[in-house]
Amino acid sequence: MKFIFLSLIFLLSLCVTSHAADTAFFDSKVLPILQKRCFECHSHGTKIKGGLALDSRSGWVEGGDNGSAIEPGDVEASLLVKAVRYVDAEFEMPPKAKLPAGEIAILEEWVKTGAHDPRSSGTSKLKKGIDLVEGRKFWAFQPVRDPLPPRIQDTQWPLDPLDHFIRAKQEQEGIAPVADADRYTWLRRVSLDLTGLPPTETDVLAFAQDSSPHAFEVVVDRLLASKGYGERWARHWLDLTGYADMIGTSNNVFAEHAWRYRDYLIDSFNADKPFDEFVREQIAGDLMPSESTEDRAENIVATGFLMVGDIEIVNPDKARMEADHIDTQVNRIGQTFMGMTLGCVRCHDHKFDPIGVEDYYGIAGMLHSSPSSRKMPDMGVWSTLNSTVLPETPAQLAARKQLEAENEQRIAGLKAEEKKLSDEKAALTKQLAALGKSTVPAAPVAATDNAEREIAPSPEAKATDDKDALVKRRDELDAQIKKLGETIKHAEFFKDKTPRAFAMSDGTEPADMPVHVRGNPYTTGSVVPRGTVRVASWEPFPAIPAGQSGRLQLAEWLADKRHPLTARVTVNRIWQKLFATGIVPSVDYFGLRGEIPTDPELLDHLATRFMEGGWSQKSFLRSLVLSRTYRLGSANPKSAVPDPQSKDPENKLYWRMNRQRLDAEAIRDSMLAASGELIRDSGGPALVLEEPENCGSLALKGVNPPNYTHRKPRPSQDFERTLYLPVLRNGTAGPDRLRAFFDFVNPAEIAGQRSQTIVPTQTLFLLNNDLIRKRAHVLADKLIAEEPDEVARIESLWLRVLSRPLGSAEREEALAFLGSVEPLITTVKGRPALESIKWRELCHSLLASNEFVFRL
């Protein structure tokens, strides 16, 4: 026993001696290097680059963007040693110059012997906690209230309860609103806002002659019941999704099923699907019950909301690719439904809003449990989006089987034709081989002076002619066989007509997700339970059943009436589409650094009305466009005391209607409507995949996946609504070129509000592009054919293009214009051609005018 006791004393003394030696080594050798070489960028006294602090032991243990800086005892695994050795060009520290070899050796020895660091009392990295109690005091996170409409003096002015809120603010500032817009202006305004199309000449005349008290309601109900309504508001929603008909931006990989989500939106808006149900379907439609096969298919397609964005699928680092994909989904959910920016929370707590890393990874865990992509077998580093087979009714199944049978017959016919041509080529090849072996001597010809005689073709010349004919035919066969082979390859690649959609589905092992330190999937922290944004929650997140991702519970949370953001964000976006600016001007950001509501009571009144109205967007829109506020004129008053323009130059009090330039789709569609060429019934695939020349790399293995180039459009696409044209991520598709000039949302981004630039190229486009010139040509010829009287023709032109009657002064100006143009036309002869050209110029001038391009 005494021996053991003495041994313990001896070992203890060795430990104390070793500890003292380690401390002395650190203080005298290691610490001076850290202070001199590292603290400039990695200490609390100055800055902490990359999240790495080296002025405390806890700093290098916790690590920075790339995790722990030191692995005690393991020199090769320690990032600090790797950095000072300069073995990685992108990871060299200090950045100014490499350390002397002696200093590197000291750091290596320190790490090798366990990285003893006595600075136990040092400052650890600062932690910013999320104060939920304080955070919920911000207006956006407080429950939606139901304020009563305020009392006003001008009681005859309101047509809707919302007008009370608007007029009350105006009266407080001593501002009087402008007079109502004339009926023609209102009709064009509401038609464009609700359907993206101008009223027809018949619509204009019918409304002008309807003196009933319900004339305005009749117009609105007609517009809301039209297919154009769903098409218009589906395009607004697509701006929030990053929608395109391509997957990512690399190699033009086509997203052949994306159109189903676009058509789902159109059908949903036209059916006036309750918005809360609309939200649930897009987050978790695949997990929701359905009443029919059609409903089941629709619910699956709806989850394309989380799939159709700009997804990079060529990244060889699959873990990072998946993390990036999840990040786009989390950010889309946050911005679209809550008006919150969640992307930055992937790496750290939100710098301004009370949203923490736990909130981000709580949602990310649900998406991680629902994998959206997979690696493509035999296709190098490429991945692809997951697609789901859609259920079919018996009738749909029978029609599909019939289509596939017809395609098989077509393929058999093509292969039979290919064999016939190949057999012919084989025969030709034998003939050519035989001709090559024949050596027929040329016939001798006697030489005579000045002898004129007919010389019969020699056998050699005839053989040459035969060979040339055979070679020509062989080359023709080669071209035909090659083209036929491409057609067969194309037909076989697309022979499966099973309906599919890019859709979400739960994985086999749903689970909570660990925090990715600084967003790095290879440096994980603590595991975060799946959940939602806590500051916007009113009770603990419900338990997620075993085997489920949690998306269904997330959808229910977003669509709950108690959610402080969903209804507010939605009605604010709808208001912005009609009035050009939101009640919260920063429509995509309701956070602390966003703009506060110009009228919080009005915002909550509208949110309450929307929810209590069964989340019906049609009913909500109907009330807005029938209000007095929407009916106002858009011109500044010529004389008013006090002048509202001087008191409220930004029109935050809505004393007049804001003028808006039409977006790209409305400009093009309105031109087609005015010329009478617009195809009103469209839908289905946007990509012209049925044309083999548009498709490349149609194979199930190789270096690159199948791709698409829009070489050959469908003839109908020149006249379809812009919504139905292909949305490419690398350029335009021809008929949609106007998108590139008039602020179309970059499909790699999402935006609840488009910018409105004014640049010279827009005017040049309107003056010179064939889109407008062709429409003007067609419109001019139609007017000439339909109306022989010149004045009546001008009146019809004004109704078709500007949706209003012609003024007397405008009549004289138009006639003068036609007269002044005629002498300038010297390229044609004859009255019909001359008439067509001068009327073309008049039509073009109206289609390019501000009054046509703007919604007043």
mmCIF file of C-alpha atoms in Angstrom, residues 4-316:
data_model
loop_
_atom_site.group_PDB
_atom_site.id
_atom_site.type_symbol
_atom_site.label_atom_id
_atom_site.label_comp_id
_atom_site.label_asym_id
_atom_site.label_seq_id
_atom_site.Cartn_x
_atom_site.Cartn_y
_atom_site.Cartn_z
ATOM 1 C CA ILE A 4 1.280 2.457 -4.346
ATOM 2 C CA PHE A 5 0.862 5.711 -2.423
ATOM 3 C CA LEU A 6 4.446 6.775 -3.211
ATOM 4 C CA SER A 7 3.870 5.883 -6.905
ATOM 5 C CA LEU A 8 0.760 8.072 -7.066
ATOM 6 C CA ILE A 9 2.673 10.956 -5.496
ATOM 7 C CA PHE A 10 5.397 10.513 -8.082
ATOM 8 C CA LEU A 11 2.947 10.418 -11.021
ATOM 9 C CA LEU A 12 1.129 13.478 -9.699
ATOM 10 C CA SER A 13 4.382 15.389 -9.482
ATOM 11 C CA LEU A 14 5.144 14.421 -13.077
ATOM 12 C CA CYS A 15 1.724 15.711 -14.207
ATOM 13 C CA VAL A 16 2.233 18.989 -12.370
ATOM 14 C CA THR A 17 5.691 19.338 -13.890
ATOM 15 C CA SER A 18 4.339 18.506 -17.386
ATOM 16 C CA HIS A 19 1.469 20.954 -17.008
ATOM 17 C CA ALA A 20 3.829 23.700 -15.931
ATOM 18 C CA ALA A 21 6.107 22.940 -18.864
ATOM 19 C CA ASP A 22 3.174 23.009 -21.312
ATOM 20 C CA THR A 23 2.007 26.329 -19.909
ATOM 21 C CA ALA A 24 5.499 27.781 -20.137
ATOM 22 C CA PHE A 25 5.801 26.543 -23.751
ATOM 23 C CA PHE A 26 2.470 28.099 -24.668
ATOM 24 C CA ASP A 27 3.141 31.425 -22.933
ATOM 25 C CA SER A 28 6.693 31.833 -24.231
ATOM 26 C CA LYS A 29 6.433 30.296 -27.704
ATOM 27 C CA VAL A 30 2.865 29.882 -28.974
ATOM 28 C CA LEU A 31 1.031 32.896 -27.595
ATOM 29 C CA PRO A 32 3.515 35.445 -29.025
ATOM 30 C CA ILE A 33 2.991 33.967 -32.492
ATOM 31 C CA LEU A 34 -0.805 34.137 -32.148
ATOM 32 C CA GLN A 35 -0.653 37.702 -30.873
ATOM 33 C CA LYS A 36 1.722 38.878 -33.572
ATOM 34 C CA ARG A 37 0.385 36.957 -36.545
ATOM 35 C CA CYS A 38 -3.299 36.202 -35.852
ATOM 36 C CA PHE A 39 -5.007 38.640 -33.478
ATOM 37 C CA GLU A 40 -5.198 41.362 -36.132
ATOM 38 C CA CYS A 41 -8.029 39.453 -37.803
ATOM 39 C CA HIS A 42 -9.096 36.860 -35.240
ATOM 40 C CA SER A 43 -9.660 38.486 -31.860
ATOM 41 C CA HIS A 44 -12.458 40.250 -30.060
ATOM 42 C CA GLY A 45 -10.322 43.332 -29.632
ATOM 43 C CA THR A 46 -10.363 44.019 -33.379
ATOM 44 C CA LYS A 47 -12.443 41.780 -35.608
ATOM 45 C CA ILE A 48 -13.349 38.142 -36.039
ATOM 46 C CA LYS A 49 -12.932 37.159 -39.678
ATOM 47 C CA GLY A 50 -14.545 33.928 -40.747
ATOM 48 C CA GLY A 51 -16.092 33.594 -37.311
ATOM 49 C CA LEU A 52 -12.785 32.355 -35.871
ATOM 50 C CA ALA A 53 -11.469 33.890 -32.626
ATOM 51 C CA LEU A 54 -7.964 32.902 -31.450
ATOM 52 C CA ASP A 55 -7.707 35.097 -28.367
ATOM 53 C CA SER A 56 -9.287 32.400 -26.201
ATOM 54 C CA ARG A 57 -9.265 28.630 -25.980
ATOM 55 C CA SER A 58 -13.014 28.482 -26.519
ATOM 56 C CA GLY A 59 -12.541 30.482 -29.716
ATOM 57 C CA TRP A 60 -10.509 27.855 -31.568
ATOM 58 C CA VAL A 61 -12.488 25.000 -30.025
ATOM 59 C CA GLU A 62 -15.794 26.433 -31.304
ATOM 60 C CA GLY A 63 -14.118 27.312 -34.569
ATOM 61 C CA GLY A 64 -15.352 29.505 -37.393
ATOM 62 C CA ASP A 65 -16.904 29.037 -40.797
ATOM 63 C CA ASN A 66 -15.061 25.774 -41.353
ATOM 64 C CA GLY A 67 -15.429 24.310 -37.888
ATOM 65 C CA SER A 68 -12.895 23.703 -35.153
ATOM 66 C CA ALA A 69 -9.490 25.202 -35.980
ATOM 67 C CA ILE A 70 -7.441 22.640 -34.033
ATOM 68 C CA GLU A 71 -7.725 18.923 -33.412
ATOM 69 C CA PRO A 72 -5.445 18.404 -30.344
ATOM 70 C CA GLY A 73 -2.895 15.697 -31.017
ATOM 71 C CA ASP A 74 -3.686 15.483 -34.745
ATOM 72 C CA VAL A 75 -1.490 17.849 -36.735
ATOM 73 C CA GLU A 76 -2.750 16.794 -40.183
ATOM 74 C CA ALA A 77 -6.430 17.256 -39.261
ATOM 75 C CA SER A 78 -5.934 20.722 -37.745
ATOM 76 C CA LEU A 79 -7.064 23.526 -40.037
ATOM 77 C CA LEU A 80 -4.774 26.056 -38.346
ATOM 78 C CA VAL A 81 -1.688 24.006 -39.263
ATOM 79 C CA LYS A 82 -2.978 23.484 -42.790
ATOM 80 C CA ALA A 83 -3.460 27.234 -43.175
ATOM 81 C CA VAL A 84 0.015 28.245 -41.984
ATOM 82 C CA ARG A 85 1.675 25.552 -44.129
ATOM 83 C CA TYR A 86 0.242 27.196 -47.303
ATOM 84 C CA VAL A 87 -0.743 23.848 -48.843
ATOM 85 C CA ASP A 88 -4.090 25.151 -50.138
ATOM 86 C CA ALA A 89 -4.085 28.305 -52.271
ATOM 87 C CA GLU A 90 -7.568 29.245 -51.071
ATOM 88 C CA PHE A 91 -6.777 28.649 -47.418
ATOM 89 C CA GLU A 92 -3.517 30.438 -46.596
ATOM 90 C CA MET A 93 -2.969 32.268 -43.297
ATOM 91 C CA PRO A 94 -1.700 34.830 -42.581
ATOM 92 C CA PRO A 95 -2.768 36.096 -46.005
ATOM 93 C CA LYS A 96 0.044 38.643 -46.331
ATOM 94 C CA ALA A 97 2.994 36.239 -46.102
ATOM 95 C CA LYS A 98 3.849 32.724 -44.971
ATOM 96 C CA LEU A 99 5.192 32.312 -41.432
ATOM 97 C CA PRO A 100 8.862 31.527 -40.930
ATOM 98 C CA ALA A 101 9.592 27.799 -40.789
ATOM 99 C CA GLY A 102 10.548 28.031 -37.113
ATOM 100 C CA GLU A 103 7.183 29.495 -36.115
ATOM 101 C CA ILE A 104 5.315 26.855 -38.139
ATOM 102 C CA ALA A 105 7.330 24.161 -36.323
ATOM 103 C CA ILE A 106 6.339 25.640 -32.947
ATOM 104 C CA LEU A 107 2.645 25.564 -33.848
ATOM 105 C CA GLU A 108 2.967 21.989 -35.131
ATOM 106 C CA GLU A 109 4.678 20.906 -31.889
ATOM 107 C CA TRP A 110 1.992 22.642 -29.849
ATOM 108 C CA VAL A 111 -0.841 20.847 -31.653
ATOM 109 C CA LYS A 112 1.007 17.510 -31.636
ATOM 110 C CA THR A 113 1.436 17.598 -27.847
ATOM 111 C CA GLY A 114 -2.270 18.285 -27.234
ATOM 112 C CA ALA A 115 -2.629 22.044 -27.894
ATOM 113 C CA HIS A 116 -2.385 22.990 -24.211
ATOM 114 C CA ASP A 117 -4.014 26.414 -23.754
ATOM 115 C CA PRO A 118 -4.254 27.793 -20.185
ATOM 116 C CA ARG A 119 -6.526 30.702 -21.178
ATOM 117 C CA SER A 120 -9.546 29.173 -19.494
ATOM 118 C CA SER A 121 -10.837 32.564 -18.443
ATOM 119 C CA GLY A 122 -10.646 34.013 -21.924
ATOM 120 C CA THR A 123 -13.615 35.539 -23.696
ATOM 121 C CA SER A 124 -15.574 33.147 -25.828
ATOM 122 C CA LYS A 125 -17.308 34.221 -29.009
ATOM 123 C CA LEU A 126 -20.235 36.488 -28.437
ATOM 124 C CA LYS A 127 -23.613 34.789 -28.616
ATOM 125 C CA LYS A 128 -26.645 36.777 -29.666
ATOM 126 C CA GLY A 129 -29.732 35.259 -28.164
ATOM 127 C CA ILE A 130 -33.198 35.680 -29.657
ATOM 128 C CA ASP A 131 -35.463 37.615 -27.300
ATOM 129 C CA LEU A 132 -38.872 36.319 -28.361
ATOM 130 C CA VAL A 133 -40.795 38.427 -25.859
ATOM 131 C CA GLU A 134 -39.186 41.604 -27.127
ATOM 132 C CA GLY A 135 -39.444 40.423 -30.739
ATOM 133 C CA ARG A 136 -43.206 39.926 -30.518
ATOM 134 C CA LYS A 137 -43.639 43.594 -29.693
ATOM 135 C CA PHE A 138 -42.889 44.444 -33.322
ATOM 136 C CA TRP A 139 -46.074 45.168 -35.284
ATOM 137 C CA ALA A 140 -45.604 42.342 -37.830
ATOM 138 C CA PHE A 141 -45.485 39.638 -35.149
ATOM 139 C CA GLN A 142 -48.521 40.843 -33.234
ATOM 140 C CA PRO A 143 -51.877 39.146 -33.848
ATOM 141 C CA VAL A 144 -54.055 40.536 -36.636
ATOM 142 C CA ARG A 145 -56.700 42.836 -35.161
ATOM 143 C CA ASP A 146 -60.108 43.741 -36.565
ATOM 144 C CA PRO A 147 -60.332 47.539 -36.305
ATOM 145 C CA LEU A 148 -63.632 49.255 -36.927
ATOM 146 C CA PRO A 149 -63.775 51.668 -39.885
ATOM 147 C CA PRO A 150 -63.043 55.165 -38.551
ATOM 148 C CA ARG A 151 -65.613 57.925 -38.592
ATOM 149 C CA ILE A 152 -65.247 60.511 -41.324
ATOM 150 C CA GLN A 153 -66.870 63.822 -42.224
ATOM 151 C CA ASP A 154 -67.260 63.112 -45.934
ATOM 152 C CA THR A 155 -69.782 60.310 -45.466
ATOM 153 C CA GLN A 156 -71.003 60.396 -49.085
ATOM 154 C CA TRP A 157 -67.597 59.539 -50.513
ATOM 155 C CA PRO A 158 -67.027 55.872 -49.464
ATOM 156 C CA LEU A 159 -68.347 52.981 -51.527
ATOM 157 C CA ASP A 160 -66.704 50.316 -49.371
ATOM 158 C CA PRO A 161 -65.590 50.114 -45.710
ATOM 159 C CA LEU A 162 -61.947 50.360 -46.806
ATOM 160 C CA ASP A 163 -62.699 53.842 -48.155
ATOM 161 C CA HIS A 164 -63.348 55.015 -44.597
ATOM 162 C CA PHE A 165 -59.763 54.215 -43.635
ATOM 163 C CA ILE A 166 -58.419 56.002 -46.712
ATOM 164 C CA ARG A 167 -60.593 59.094 -46.321
ATOM 165 C CA ALA A 168 -59.908 59.381 -42.590
ATOM 166 C CA LYS A 169 -56.166 59.716 -43.204
ATOM 167 C CA GLN A 170 -56.809 62.295 -45.916
ATOM 168 C CA GLU A 171 -59.042 64.340 -43.683
ATOM 169 C CA GLN A 172 -56.399 64.298 -40.941
ATOM 170 C CA GLU A 173 -53.969 65.882 -43.400
ATOM 171 C CA GLY A 174 -56.510 68.235 -44.950
ATOM 172 C CA ILE A 175 -56.271 66.577 -48.356
ATOM 173 C CA ALA A 176 -59.136 66.129 -50.791
ATOM 174 C CA PRO A 177 -59.035 63.238 -53.291
ATOM 175 C CA VAL A 178 -59.318 63.866 -57.020
ATOM 176 C CA ALA A 179 -62.518 63.184 -58.920
ATOM 177 C CA ASP A 180 -63.410 59.723 -60.174
ATOM 178 C CA ALA A 181 -61.890 58.512 -63.419
ATOM 179 C CA ASP A 182 -64.217 58.476 -66.407
ATOM 180 C CA ARG A 183 -65.962 55.188 -67.155
ATOM 181 C CA TYR A 184 -63.694 54.323 -70.087
ATOM 182 C CA THR A 185 -60.549 54.752 -68.003
ATOM 183 C CA TRP A 186 -61.987 52.661 -65.173
ATOM 184 C CA LEU A 187 -63.079 49.905 -67.570
ATOM 185 C CA ARG A 188 -59.636 49.630 -69.160
ATOM 186 C CA ARG A 189 -57.990 49.787 -65.732
ATOM 187 C CA VAL A 190 -60.048 47.024 -64.162
ATOM 188 C CA SER A 191 -59.832 44.836 -67.273
ATOM 189 C CA LEU A 192 -56.052 45.032 -67.327
ATOM 190 C CA ASP A 193 -55.723 44.576 -63.565
ATOM 191 C CA LEU A 194 -57.987 41.543 -63.355
ATOM 192 C CA THR A 195 -57.183 39.782 -66.642
ATOM 193 C CA GLY A 196 -54.091 41.427 -68.126
ATOM 194 C CA LEU A 197 -56.107 42.184 -71.265
ATOM 195 C CA PRO A 198 -57.863 45.358 -72.437
ATOM 196 C CA PRO A 199 -61.634 45.427 -72.974
ATOM 197 C CA THR A 200 -62.882 44.612 -76.446
ATOM 198 C CA GLU A 201 -64.650 47.169 -78.589
ATOM 199 C CA THR A 202 -67.923 45.401 -77.748
ATOM 200 C CA ASP A 203 -67.145 45.565 -74.020
ATOM 201 C CA VAL A 204 -66.467 49.297 -74.201
ATOM 202 C CA LEU A 205 -69.703 50.100 -76.024
ATOM 203 C CA ALA A 206 -71.794 47.830 -73.762
ATOM 204 C CA PHE A 207 -70.470 49.438 -70.573
ATOM 205 C CA ALA A 208 -70.922 52.929 -71.973
ATOM 206 C CA GLN A 209 -74.586 52.185 -72.707
ATOM 207 C CA ASP A 210 -75.315 50.482 -69.358
ATOM 208 C CA SER A 211 -76.783 53.134 -67.086
ATOM 209 C CA SER A 212 -77.982 50.686 -64.428
ATOM 210 C CA PRO A 213 -76.693 51.095 -60.838
ATOM 211 C CA HIS A 214 -75.034 47.686 -61.087
ATOM 212 C CA ALA A 215 -73.054 48.350 -64.267
ATOM 213 C CA PHE A 216 -69.699 48.290 -62.480
ATOM 214 C CA GLU A 217 -70.524 45.057 -60.640
ATOM 215 C CA VAL A 218 -71.547 43.376 -63.900
ATOM 216 C CA VAL A 219 -68.170 44.201 -65.444
ATOM 217 C CA VAL A 220 -66.196 42.952 -62.455
ATOM 218 C CA ASP A 221 -68.164 39.706 -62.210
ATOM 219 C CA ARG A 222 -67.642 39.064 -65.917
ATOM 220 C CA LEU A 223 -63.898 39.611 -65.633
ATOM 221 C CA LEU A 224 -63.539 37.432 -62.540
ATOM 222 C CA ALA A 225 -65.408 34.628 -64.300
ATOM 223 C CA SER A 226 -63.162 34.745 -67.377
ATOM 224 C CA LYS A 227 -60.197 32.441 -67.951
ATOM 225 C CA GLY A 228 -58.059 35.551 -68.324
ATOM 226 C CA TYR A 229 -58.396 36.210 -64.587
ATOM 227 C CA GLY A 230 -56.622 32.988 -63.614
ATOM 228 C CA GLU A 231 -53.988 33.523 -66.281
ATOM 229 C CA ARG A 232 -53.208 37.018 -65.010
ATOM 230 C CA TRP A 233 -52.979 36.179 -61.318
ATOM 231 C CA ALA A 234 -51.113 32.928 -61.941
ATOM 232 C CA ARG A 235 -48.373 34.998 -63.582
ATOM 233 C CA HIS A 236 -48.172 37.209 -60.473
ATOM 234 C CA TRP A 237 -47.728 34.101 -58.350
ATOM 235 C CA LEU A 238 -45.077 32.631 -60.652
ATOM 236 C CA ASP A 239 -42.932 35.678 -59.881
ATOM 237 C CA LEU A 240 -42.727 34.333 -56.323
ATOM 238 C CA THR A 241 -41.482 30.889 -57.359
ATOM 239 C CA GLY A 242 -38.502 31.400 -59.679
ATOM 240 C CA TYR A 243 -40.492 29.439 -62.283
ATOM 241 C CA ALA A 244 -38.910 28.417 -65.581
ATOM 242 C CA ASP A 245 -39.202 25.556 -68.034
ATOM 243 C CA MET A 246 -35.542 24.706 -67.469
ATOM 244 C CA ILE A 247 -33.763 23.118 -64.502
ATOM 245 C CA GLY A 248 -30.983 25.408 -63.374
ATOM 246 C CA THR A 249 -28.812 27.346 -65.792
ATOM 247 C CA SER A 250 -26.282 24.728 -66.886
ATOM 248 C CA ASN A 251 -26.542 22.986 -70.265
ATOM 249 C CA ASN A 252 -30.182 23.989 -70.877
ATOM 250 C CA VAL A 253 -31.591 20.919 -69.134
ATOM 251 C CA PHE A 254 -35.324 20.946 -69.763
ATOM 252 C CA ALA A 255 -37.940 20.744 -67.025
ATOM 253 C CA GLU A 256 -40.524 18.933 -69.092
ATOM 254 C CA HIS A 257 -43.114 18.689 -66.301
ATOM 255 C CA ALA A 258 -42.932 22.268 -64.977
ATOM 256 C CA TRP A 259 -45.933 23.416 -67.025
ATOM 257 C CA ARG A 260 -48.248 21.342 -64.855
ATOM 258 C CA TYR A 261 -47.587 23.635 -61.911
ATOM 259 C CA ARG A 262 -48.299 26.696 -64.069
ATOM 260 C CA ASP A 263 -51.619 25.223 -65.198
ATOM 261 C CA TYR A 264 -52.422 24.231 -61.603
ATOM 262 C CA LEU A 265 -52.132 27.894 -60.623
ATOM 263 C CA ILE A 266 -54.390 29.045 -63.448
ATOM 264 C CA ASP A 267 -57.047 26.492 -62.534
ATOM 265 C CA SER A 268 -56.767 27.295 -58.816
ATOM 266 C CA PHE A 269 -57.265 31.021 -59.276
ATOM 267 C CA ASN A 270 -60.130 30.518 -61.720
ATOM 268 C CA ALA A 271 -61.798 28.089 -59.315
ATOM 269 C CA ASP A 272 -61.307 30.649 -56.514
ATOM 270 C CA LYS A 273 -59.653 28.026 -54.356
ATOM 271 C CA PRO A 274 -59.570 29.326 -50.762
ATOM 272 C CA PHE A 275 -56.153 30.790 -50.165
ATOM 273 C CA ASP A 276 -55.520 28.824 -46.963
ATOM 274 C CA GLU A 277 -56.129 25.602 -48.900
ATOM 275 C CA PHE A 278 -53.930 26.951 -51.693
ATOM 276 C CA VAL A 279 -51.116 27.412 -49.169
ATOM 277 C CA ARG A 280 -51.513 23.935 -47.682
ATOM 278 C CA GLU A 281 -51.461 22.243 -51.074
ATOM 279 C CA GLN A 282 -48.258 23.923 -52.179
ATOM 280 C CA ILE A 283 -46.369 22.945 -49.047
ATOM 281 C CA ALA A 284 -47.847 19.500 -48.396
ATOM 282 C CA GLY A 285 -50.422 18.610 -51.060
ATOM 283 C CA ASP A 286 -48.950 15.129 -51.414
ATOM 284 C CA LEU A 287 -49.744 14.479 -47.736
ATOM 285 C CA MET A 288 -53.320 15.785 -47.834
ATOM 286 C CA PRO A 289 -56.446 13.666 -48.274
ATOM 287 C CA SER A 290 -58.297 13.884 -51.585
ATOM 288 C CA GLU A 291 -61.814 13.134 -52.723
ATOM 289 C CA SER A 292 -61.083 11.977 -56.271
ATOM 290 C CA THR A 293 -58.316 10.948 -58.655
ATOM 291 C CA GLU A 294 -58.311 14.429 -60.137
ATOM 292 C CA ASP A 295 -57.983 16.009 -56.683
ATOM 293 C CA ARG A 296 -55.139 13.679 -55.794
ATOM 294 C CA ALA A 297 -53.236 14.582 -58.951
ATOM 295 C CA GLU A 298 -53.859 18.284 -58.354
ATOM 296 C CA ASN A 299 -52.559 18.094 -54.781
ATOM 297 C CA ILE A 300 -49.363 16.426 -55.956
ATOM 298 C CA VAL A 301 -48.778 18.969 -58.728
ATOM 299 C CA ALA A 302 -49.293 21.812 -56.237
ATOM 300 C CA THR A 303 -46.070 20.971 -54.401
ATOM 301 C CA GLY A 304 -44.217 22.088 -57.501
ATOM 302 C CA PHE A 305 -44.042 25.398 -55.621
ATOM 303 C CA LEU A 306 -40.994 23.989 -53.829
ATOM 304 C CA MET A 307 -39.513 22.427 -56.976
ATOM 305 C CA VAL A 308 -39.692 24.799 -59.967
ATOM 306 C CA GLY A 309 -37.064 27.351 -58.905
ATOM 307 C CA ASP A 310 -33.508 27.816 -60.099
ATOM 308 C CA ILE A 311 -31.887 24.552 -58.962
ATOM 309 C CA GLU A 312 -28.266 23.820 -59.830
ATOM 310 C CA ILE A 313 -28.003 20.091 -60.555
ATOM 311 C CA VAL A 314 -24.448 19.801 -61.870
ATOM 312 C CA ASN A 315 -22.616 20.294 -58.567
ATOM 313 C CA PRO A 316 -20.390 17.254 -57.872
#
